[in-house]
Amino acid sequence: MYVIGKGGFGTVYHAYWPLKKKCTAFKSTCKFGGKREIQVLNYFNNLGKLNPNENKYVAEMYGYVELKEKIVIALELGQNNLRGYYLKNILKSNNRYLFSTKLLKGAAKALEQFHKHGIHLDIKADNFIISQEQNEGDN
C-alpha cells in the first residue's frame, strides 16, 4: 500500500484487496467528511443500479469501515488522474488540441453528473480519475 493522493479531506492509498482480487483506492478520512462522502457514494451506487449511465463518471464505492477516529473507504481505482494523464499522454501527442478537448469534455461531464445530485467540495485535477473505459474513447 502506498500514497497516491493527499488533500484537505484525507489521504488516498493504492492497495490490493485480496478478497476482491483487485487493486483499489483506499481513502482514509475524518469521520465528519467520511460519513458525508459515504452517503453521496451510496447514493451514486444505488442510482447506478437503476440507470448505469447516471453514475458513469463517479468512482464506485466497494465498501467502508468506521474506525475510532476516521473512516476508510474502498473505491474504484482509476488508471490515472487528470494531471497524470495530461502529462503522460497529451504533452507527448502530436494532436494536443484534440486530446485536451476530449479530456476537458470528460471532466465537464463528470462535474455535470455529480452536481445534478450533490456538491463536490474539493475540485482539482488530482481528483479526476481516468478509467480504462474513458481512456479508450468513451468521452
CSV table of C-alpha atoms in Angstrom, one decimal:
chain,number,residue,atom,x,y,z
A,1,MET,CA,0.0,0.0,0.0
A,2,TYR,CA,1.3,3.4,-0.9
A,3,VAL,CA,0.0,7.0,-1.0
A,4,ILE,CA,-1.4,8.1,-4.4
A,5,GLY,CA,-3.1,11.4,-3.2
A,6,LYS,CA,-3.4,13.7,-0.3
A,7,GLY,CA,-5.8,16.6,0.3
A,8,GLY,CA,-7.8,18.6,2.8
A,9,PHE,CA,-10.2,15.7,3.4
A,10,GLY,CA,-7.8,12.8,3.7
A,11,THR,CA,-5.2,10.5,2.2
A,12,VAL,CA,-5.8,8.0,-0.7
A,13,TYR,CA,-3.7,4.9,-0.9
A,14,HIS,CA,-3.2,2.4,-3.7
A,15,ALA,CA,-3.9,-1.0,-2.2
A,16,TYR,CA,-4.5,-4.6,-3.2
A,17,TRP,CA,-7.7,-6.1,-1.8
A,18,PRO,CA,-7.2,-9.9,-1.7
A,19,LEU,CA,-10.9,-10.8,-1.2
A,20,LYS,CA,-11.9,-8.8,-4.4
A,21,LYS,CA,-8.6,-9.8,-6.1
A,22,LYS,CA,-8.1,-6.3,-7.5
A,23,CYS,CA,-6.3,-3.1,-6.9
A,24,THR,CA,-8.4,-0.4,-5.2
A,25,ALA,CA,-8.1,3.1,-3.8
A,26,PHE,CA,-8.4,3.2,0.0
A,27,LYS,CA,-9.3,6.6,1.3
A,28,SER,CA,-8.6,7.4,4.9
A,29,THR,CA,-10.7,10.5,6.0
A,30,CYS,CA,-12.1,12.1,9.1
A,31,LYS,CA,-15.4,10.9,10.5
A,32,PHE,CA,-17.3,14.0,9.6
A,33,GLY,CA,-16.2,14.2,6.0
A,34,GLY,CA,-16.2,10.5,5.6
A,35,LYS,CA,-19.8,10.0,6.7
A,36,ARG,CA,-21.0,12.6,4.2
A,37,GLU,CA,-18.9,11.1,1.4
A,38,ILE,CA,-20.3,7.6,2.1
A,39,GLN,CA,-23.8,9.0,1.8
A,40,VAL,CA,-23.0,10.5,-1.5
A,41,LEU,CA,-21.2,7.4,-2.8
A,42,ASN,CA,-24.0,5.1,-1.7
A,43,TYR,CA,-26.5,7.4,-3.5
A,44,PHE,CA,-24.5,7.1,-6.7
A,45,ASN,CA,-24.0,3.3,-6.3
A,46,ASN,CA,-27.8,2.9,-5.9
A,47,LEU,CA,-28.5,5.3,-8.8
A,48,GLY,CA,-26.2,3.2,-11.0
A,49,LYS,CA,-28.2,0.1,-10.2
A,50,LEU,CA,-31.3,1.8,-11.6
A,51,ASN,CA,-29.7,3.5,-14.5
A,52,PRO,CA,-26.0,2.7,-15.2
A,53,ASN,CA,-25.5,6.0,-17.1
A,54,GLU,CA,-26.3,8.0,-14.0
A,55,ASN,CA,-23.1,7.1,-12.2
A,56,LYS,CA,-20.9,6.6,-15.2
A,57,TYR,CA,-18.4,9.3,-14.2
A,58,VAL,CA,-18.3,8.7,-10.4
A,59,ALA,CA,-15.9,6.2,-8.8
A,60,GLU,CA,-17.6,3.1,-7.5
A,61,MET,CA,-17.5,2.6,-3.7
A,62,TYR,CA,-16.8,-1.1,-2.8
A,63,GLY,CA,-17.2,-0.7,0.9
A,64,TYR,CA,-16.1,1.2,4.0
A,65,VAL,CA,-15.2,0.7,7.7
A,66,GLU,CA,-15.6,3.1,10.5
A,67,LEU,CA,-12.7,3.2,13.0
A,68,LYS,CA,-12.3,5.1,16.2
A,69,GLU,CA,-11.3,8.5,14.7
A,70,LYS,CA,-11.6,8.0,11.0
A,71,ILE,CA,-13.3,6.2,8.2
A,72,VAL,CA,-11.6,4.2,5.5
A,73,ILE,CA,-13.4,3.9,2.1
A,74,ALA,CA,-12.6,1.3,-0.6
A,75,LEU,CA,-13.1,2.9,-4.0
A,76,GLU,CA,-12.6,2.0,-7.7
A,77,LEU,CA,-9.0,2.7,-8.7
A,78,GLY,CA,-8.7,4.8,-11.8
A,79,GLN,CA,-5.8,4.4,-14.2
A,80,ASN,CA,-4.5,7.9,-13.7
A,81,ASN,CA,-5.7,11.3,-12.5
A,82,LEU,CA,-6.3,14.2,-14.9
A,83,ARG,CA,-2.9,15.8,-14.2
A,84,GLY,CA,-1.0,12.5,-14.7
A,85,TYR,CA,-3.0,11.6,-17.9
A,86,TYR,CA,-2.2,15.1,-19.3
A,87,LEU,CA,1.5,14.8,-18.6
A,88,LYS,CA,1.8,11.2,-19.8
A,89,ASN,CA,-0.4,11.4,-22.9
A,90,ILE,CA,-1.3,14.9,-24.1
A,91,LEU,CA,2.1,16.6,-23.8
A,92,LYS,CA,3.6,13.8,-25.9
A,93,SER,CA,0.8,13.9,-28.5
A,94,ASN,CA,1.0,15.4,-32.0
A,95,ASN,CA,-2.6,16.4,-31.6
A,96,ARG,CA,-2.7,18.2,-28.2
A,97,TYR,CA,-5.9,20.2,-29.1
A,98,LEU,CA,-7.9,17.0,-29.8
A,99,PHE,CA,-6.8,15.2,-26.7
A,100,SER,CA,-7.1,18.3,-24.5
A,101,THR,CA,-10.7,18.9,-25.8
A,102,LYS,CA,-11.6,15.3,-25.2
A,103,LEU,CA,-10.2,15.4,-21.7
A,104,LEU,CA,-11.9,18.6,-20.8
A,105,LYS,CA,-15.2,17.3,-22.1
A,106,GLY,CA,-14.9,14.2,-19.9
A,107,ALA,CA,-14.1,16.4,-16.9
A,108,ALA,CA,-17.1,18.6,-17.6
A,109,LYS,CA,-19.4,15.6,-18.0
A,110,ALA,CA,-18.2,14.2,-14.6
A,111,LEU,CA,-18.9,17.6,-12.9
A,112,GLU,CA,-22.3,17.9,-14.6
A,113,GLN,CA,-23.3,14.4,-13.5
A,114,PHE,CA,-22.0,14.8,-9.9
A,115,HIS,CA,-23.6,18.3,-9.5
A,116,LYS,CA,-27.0,17.0,-10.5
A,117,HIS,CA,-27.1,15.2,-7.2
A,118,GLY,CA,-24.5,16.8,-4.9
A,119,ILE,CA,-21.7,19.3,-4.5
A,120,HIS,CA,-18.0,18.3,-4.7
A,121,LEU,CA,-16.0,20.4,-2.2
A,122,ASP,CA,-12.5,19.6,-3.5
A,123,ILE,CA,-12.4,20.1,-7.3
A,124,LYS,CA,-8.9,19.8,-8.6
A,125,ALA,CA,-7.0,17.9,-11.3
A,126,ASP,CA,-5.8,15.2,-8.9
A,127,ASN,CA,-9.4,14.3,-8.0
A,128,PHE,CA,-10.5,13.4,-11.6
A,129,ILE,CA,-9.6,9.8,-12.4
A,130,ILE,CA,-9.4,8.3,-15.9
A,131,SER,CA,-10.9,4.9,-16.1
A,132,GLN,CA,-9.9,2.3,-18.7
A,133,GLU,CA,-13.3,2.8,-20.4
A,134,GLN,CA,-12.8,6.6,-20.7
A,135,ASN,CA,-9.2,6.1,-21.8
A,136,GLU,CA,-10.4,4.0,-24.7
A,137,GLY,CA,-12.6,6.8,-26.1
A,138,ASP,CA,-15.8,6.8,-24.1
A,139,ASN,CA,-15.9,10.6,-23.8
